[in-house]
Coordinates of N, CA and C in Angstrom, one line a residue:
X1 N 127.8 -113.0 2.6 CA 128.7 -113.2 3.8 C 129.8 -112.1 3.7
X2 N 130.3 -111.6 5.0 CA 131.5 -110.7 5.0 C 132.5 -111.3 5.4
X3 N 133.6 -110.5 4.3 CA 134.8 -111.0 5.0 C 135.8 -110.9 6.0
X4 N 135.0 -109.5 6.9 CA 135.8 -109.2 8.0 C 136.1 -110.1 9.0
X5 N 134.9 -111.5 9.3 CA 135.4 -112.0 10.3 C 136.8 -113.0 10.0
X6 N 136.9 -113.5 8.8 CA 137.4 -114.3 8.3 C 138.7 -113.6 8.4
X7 N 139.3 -112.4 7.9 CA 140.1 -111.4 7.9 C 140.6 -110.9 9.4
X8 N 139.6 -110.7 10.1 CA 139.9 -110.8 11.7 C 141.0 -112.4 12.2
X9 N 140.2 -113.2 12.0 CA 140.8 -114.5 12.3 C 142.1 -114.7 11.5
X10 N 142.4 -114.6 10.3 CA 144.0 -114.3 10.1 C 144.8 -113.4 10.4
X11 N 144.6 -112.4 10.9 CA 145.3 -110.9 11.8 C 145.3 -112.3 12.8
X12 N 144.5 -112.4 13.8 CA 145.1 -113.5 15.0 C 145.8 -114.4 15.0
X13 N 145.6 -115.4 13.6 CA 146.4 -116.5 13.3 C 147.9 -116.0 13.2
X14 N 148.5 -114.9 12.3 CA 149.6 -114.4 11.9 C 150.1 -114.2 13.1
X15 N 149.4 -113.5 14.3 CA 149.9 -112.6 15.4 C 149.9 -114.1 15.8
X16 N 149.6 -114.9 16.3 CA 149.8 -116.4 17.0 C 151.3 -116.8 16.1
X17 N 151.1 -117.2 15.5 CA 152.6 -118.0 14.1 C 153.7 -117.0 14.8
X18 N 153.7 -115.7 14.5 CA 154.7 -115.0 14.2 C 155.1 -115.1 16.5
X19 N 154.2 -115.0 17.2 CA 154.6 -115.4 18.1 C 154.9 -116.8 19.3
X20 N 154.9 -117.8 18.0 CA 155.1 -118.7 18.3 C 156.2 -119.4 18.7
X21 N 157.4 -120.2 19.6 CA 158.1 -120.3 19.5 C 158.2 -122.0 20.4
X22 N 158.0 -123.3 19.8 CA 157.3 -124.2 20.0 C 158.6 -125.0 21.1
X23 N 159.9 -124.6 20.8 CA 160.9 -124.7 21.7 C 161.0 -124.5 23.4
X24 N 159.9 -123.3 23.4 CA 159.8 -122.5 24.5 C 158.7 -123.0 25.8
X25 N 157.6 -123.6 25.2 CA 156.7 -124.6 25.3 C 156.6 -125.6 26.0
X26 N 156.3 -126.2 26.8 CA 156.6 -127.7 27.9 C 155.8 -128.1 27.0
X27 N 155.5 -129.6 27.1 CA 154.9 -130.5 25.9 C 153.8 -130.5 25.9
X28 N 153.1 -130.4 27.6 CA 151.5 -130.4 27.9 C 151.1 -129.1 27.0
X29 N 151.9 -128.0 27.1 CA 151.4 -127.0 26.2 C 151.2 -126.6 24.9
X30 N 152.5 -127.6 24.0 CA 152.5 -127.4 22.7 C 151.6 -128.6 22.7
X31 N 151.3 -129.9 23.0 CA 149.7 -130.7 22.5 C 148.3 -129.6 22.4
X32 N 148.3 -129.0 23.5 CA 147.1 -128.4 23.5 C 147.2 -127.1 22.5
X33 N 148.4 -126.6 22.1 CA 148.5 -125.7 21.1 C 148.6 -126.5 19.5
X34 N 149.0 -127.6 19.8 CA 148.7 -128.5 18.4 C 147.2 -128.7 17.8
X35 N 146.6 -129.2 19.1 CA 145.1 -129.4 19.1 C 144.8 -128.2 18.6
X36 N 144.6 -127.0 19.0 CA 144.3 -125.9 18.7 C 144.5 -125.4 17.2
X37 N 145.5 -125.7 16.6 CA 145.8 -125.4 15.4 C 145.8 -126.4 14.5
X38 N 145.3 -127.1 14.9 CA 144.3 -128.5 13.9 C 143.5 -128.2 13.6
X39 N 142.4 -127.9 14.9 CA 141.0 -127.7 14.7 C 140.8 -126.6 14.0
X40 N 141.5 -125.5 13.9 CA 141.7 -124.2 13.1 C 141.9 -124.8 11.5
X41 N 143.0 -125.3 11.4 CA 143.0 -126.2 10.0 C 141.9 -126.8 9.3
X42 N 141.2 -127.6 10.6 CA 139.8 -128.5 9.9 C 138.6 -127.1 9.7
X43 N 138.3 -126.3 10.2 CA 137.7 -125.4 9.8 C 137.8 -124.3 8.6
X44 N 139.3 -124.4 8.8 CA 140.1 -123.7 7.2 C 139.3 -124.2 5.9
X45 N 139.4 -125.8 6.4 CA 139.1 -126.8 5.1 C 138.0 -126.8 5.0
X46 N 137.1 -126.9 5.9 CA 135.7 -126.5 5.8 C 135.5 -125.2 4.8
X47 N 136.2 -124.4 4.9 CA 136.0 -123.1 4.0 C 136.6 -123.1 2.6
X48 N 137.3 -124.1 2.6 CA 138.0 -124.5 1.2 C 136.9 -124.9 0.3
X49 N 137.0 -126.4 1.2 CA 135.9 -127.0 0.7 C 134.6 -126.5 -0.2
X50 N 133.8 -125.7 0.7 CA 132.7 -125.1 0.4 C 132.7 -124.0 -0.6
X51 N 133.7 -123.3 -0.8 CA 134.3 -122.6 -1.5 C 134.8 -123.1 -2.9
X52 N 135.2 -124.2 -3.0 CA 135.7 -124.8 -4.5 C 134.9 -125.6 -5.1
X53 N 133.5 -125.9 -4.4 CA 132.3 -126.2 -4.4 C 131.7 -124.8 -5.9
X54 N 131.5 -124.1 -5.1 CA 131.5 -122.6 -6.3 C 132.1 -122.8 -7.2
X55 N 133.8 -122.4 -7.2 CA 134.6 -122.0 -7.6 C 134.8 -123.2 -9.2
X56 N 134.7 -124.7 -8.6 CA 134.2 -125.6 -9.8 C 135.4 -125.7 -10.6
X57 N 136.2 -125.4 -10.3 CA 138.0 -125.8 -11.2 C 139.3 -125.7 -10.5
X58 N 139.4 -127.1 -10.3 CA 140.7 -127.9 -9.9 C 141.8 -126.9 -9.7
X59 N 141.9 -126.4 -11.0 CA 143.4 -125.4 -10.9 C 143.5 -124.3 -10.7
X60 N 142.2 -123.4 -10.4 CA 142.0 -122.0 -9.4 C 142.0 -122.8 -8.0
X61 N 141.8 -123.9 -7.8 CA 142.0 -124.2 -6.6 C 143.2 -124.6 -5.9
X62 N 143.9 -125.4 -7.3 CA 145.6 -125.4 -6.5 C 146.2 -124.1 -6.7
X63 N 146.0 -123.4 -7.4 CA 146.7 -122.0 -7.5 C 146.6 -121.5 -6.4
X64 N 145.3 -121.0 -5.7 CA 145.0 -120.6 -4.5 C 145.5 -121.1 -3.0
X65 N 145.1 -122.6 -3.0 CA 145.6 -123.2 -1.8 C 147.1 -123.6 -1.7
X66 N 148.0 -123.3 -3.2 CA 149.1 -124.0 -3.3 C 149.0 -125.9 -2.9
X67 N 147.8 -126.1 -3.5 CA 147.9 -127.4 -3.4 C 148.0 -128.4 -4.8
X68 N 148.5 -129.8 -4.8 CA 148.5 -129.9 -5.7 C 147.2 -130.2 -6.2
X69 N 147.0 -130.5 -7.7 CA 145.8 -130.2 -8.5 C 144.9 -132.0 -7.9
X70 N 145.6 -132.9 -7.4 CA 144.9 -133.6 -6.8 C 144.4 -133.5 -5.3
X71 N 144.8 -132.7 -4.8 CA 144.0 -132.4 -3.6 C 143.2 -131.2 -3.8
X72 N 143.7 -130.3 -4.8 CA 142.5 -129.4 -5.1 C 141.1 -130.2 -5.7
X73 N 141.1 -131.4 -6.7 CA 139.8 -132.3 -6.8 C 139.5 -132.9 -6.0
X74 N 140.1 -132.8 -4.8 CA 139.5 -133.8 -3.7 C 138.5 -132.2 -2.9
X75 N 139.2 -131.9 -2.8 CA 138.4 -130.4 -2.2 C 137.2 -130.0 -3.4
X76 N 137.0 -130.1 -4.1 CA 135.9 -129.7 -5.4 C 134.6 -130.6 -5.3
X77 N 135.6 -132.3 -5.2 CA 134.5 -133.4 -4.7 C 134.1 -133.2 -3.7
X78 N 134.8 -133.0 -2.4 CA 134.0 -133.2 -1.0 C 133.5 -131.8 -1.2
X79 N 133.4 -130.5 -1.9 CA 132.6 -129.8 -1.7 C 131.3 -129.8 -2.5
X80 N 131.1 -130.6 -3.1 CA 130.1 -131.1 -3.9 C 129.2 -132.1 -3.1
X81 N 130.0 -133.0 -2.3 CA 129.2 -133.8 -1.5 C 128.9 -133.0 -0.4
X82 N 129.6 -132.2 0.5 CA 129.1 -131.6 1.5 C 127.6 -131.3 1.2
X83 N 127.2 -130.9 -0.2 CA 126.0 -129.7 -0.4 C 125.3 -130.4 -0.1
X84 N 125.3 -132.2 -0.6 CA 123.6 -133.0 -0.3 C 124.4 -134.0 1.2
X85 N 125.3 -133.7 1.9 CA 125.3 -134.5 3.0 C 125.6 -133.4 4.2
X86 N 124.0 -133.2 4.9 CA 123.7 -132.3 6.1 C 125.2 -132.7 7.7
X87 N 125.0 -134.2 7.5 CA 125.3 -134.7 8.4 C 126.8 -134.2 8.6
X88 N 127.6 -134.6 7.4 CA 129.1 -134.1 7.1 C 129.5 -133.1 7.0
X89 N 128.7 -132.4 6.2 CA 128.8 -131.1 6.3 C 129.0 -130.4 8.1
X90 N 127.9 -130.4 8.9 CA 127.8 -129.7 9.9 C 129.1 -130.4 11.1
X91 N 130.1 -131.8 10.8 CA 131.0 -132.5 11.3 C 132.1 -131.8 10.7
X92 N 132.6 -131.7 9.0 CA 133.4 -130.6 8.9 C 133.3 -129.4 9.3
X93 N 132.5 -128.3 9.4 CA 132.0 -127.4 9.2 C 132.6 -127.0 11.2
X94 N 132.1 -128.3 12.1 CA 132.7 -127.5 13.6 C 133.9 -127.8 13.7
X95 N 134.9 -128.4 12.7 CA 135.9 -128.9 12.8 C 136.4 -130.3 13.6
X96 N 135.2 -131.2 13.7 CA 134.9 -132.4 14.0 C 136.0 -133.1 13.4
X97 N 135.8 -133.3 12.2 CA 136.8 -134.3 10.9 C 137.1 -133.4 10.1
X98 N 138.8 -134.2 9.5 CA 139.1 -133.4 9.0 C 138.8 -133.1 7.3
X99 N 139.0 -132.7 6.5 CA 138.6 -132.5 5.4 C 139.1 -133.9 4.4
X100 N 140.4 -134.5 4.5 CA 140.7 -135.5 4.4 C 139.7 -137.0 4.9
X101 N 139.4 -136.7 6.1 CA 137.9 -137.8 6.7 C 136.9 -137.4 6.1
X102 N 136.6 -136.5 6.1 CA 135.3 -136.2 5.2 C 135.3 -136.4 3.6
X103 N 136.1 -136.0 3.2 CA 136.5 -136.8 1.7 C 136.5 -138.6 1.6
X104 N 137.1 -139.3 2.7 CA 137.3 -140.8 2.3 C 135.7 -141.1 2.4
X105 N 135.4 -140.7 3.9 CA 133.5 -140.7 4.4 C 132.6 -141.0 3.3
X106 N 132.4 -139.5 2.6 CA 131.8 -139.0 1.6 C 131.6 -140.2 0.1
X107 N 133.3 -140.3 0.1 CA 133.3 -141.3 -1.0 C 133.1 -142.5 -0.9
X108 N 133.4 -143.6 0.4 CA 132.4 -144.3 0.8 C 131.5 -144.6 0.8
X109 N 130.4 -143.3 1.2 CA 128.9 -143.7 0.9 C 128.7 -143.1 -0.2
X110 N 129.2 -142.3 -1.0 CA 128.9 -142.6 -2.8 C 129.2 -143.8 -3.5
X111 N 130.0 -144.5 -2.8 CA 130.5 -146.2 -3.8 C 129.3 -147.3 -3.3
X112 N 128.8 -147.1 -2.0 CA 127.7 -147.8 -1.5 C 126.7 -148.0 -2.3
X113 N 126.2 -149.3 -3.1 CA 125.5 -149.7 -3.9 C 124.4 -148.9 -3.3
X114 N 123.1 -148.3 -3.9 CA 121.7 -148.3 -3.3 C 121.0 -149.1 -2.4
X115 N 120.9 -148.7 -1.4 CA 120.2 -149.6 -0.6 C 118.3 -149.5 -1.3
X116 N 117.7 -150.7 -1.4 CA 116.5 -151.1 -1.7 C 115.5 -151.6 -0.9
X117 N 114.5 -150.8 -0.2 CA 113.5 -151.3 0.8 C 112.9 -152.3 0.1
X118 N 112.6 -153.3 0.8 CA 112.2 -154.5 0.0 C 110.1 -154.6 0.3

């Protein structure tokens, strides 16, 4: 994978932030600019995620994301579950849910005893 698109998309994000000015905004507008920069978020995490998946240690991961070292293991977990759950995966991944839903989701159906066809 290259990194230009990803690299493209933060030149836009920065040029968006840096011309932001949320004061200036009527409300109908900053919602839909909210929405917008959520969904940008849930896709960020999508990329975390899958990424610390690899990466496989908690503390290159809070280093990196400046998060703390327990949401860097939550990001390590859900990117470990993403790999064998198609369904969650492709829900974080369009920025459906957020990386936080997808983590409780995920751990949910791992605490789910086995279901047993009888």
């Amino acid at each position: 994978m290259e990194t230009a698109l990803i690299d493209q998309a933060l030149e836009l994000l920065e040029k968006a932030a840096a011309d932001l000015e949320p004061e200036l905004l009527s409300a109908p507008d900053a919602r839909r600019l909210l929405d917008s920069y959520s969904r940008a978020r849930r896709l960020i995490d999508f990329g975390i995620a899958g990424l610390s998946r690899k990466v496989a240690d908690a503390g290159e991961v809070a280093r990196a994301t400046g998060t703390s070292i327990g949401q860097a293991k939550a990001f390590v977990s859900t990117g470990n579950i993403l790999g064998r759950s198609g369904d969650l995966r492709e829900a974080l991944q369009h920025g459906e849910v957020s990386v936080e839903q997808a983590h409780e989701i995920a751990t949910a159906v791992e605490s789910e005893p086995l279901q047993r066809e009888s």
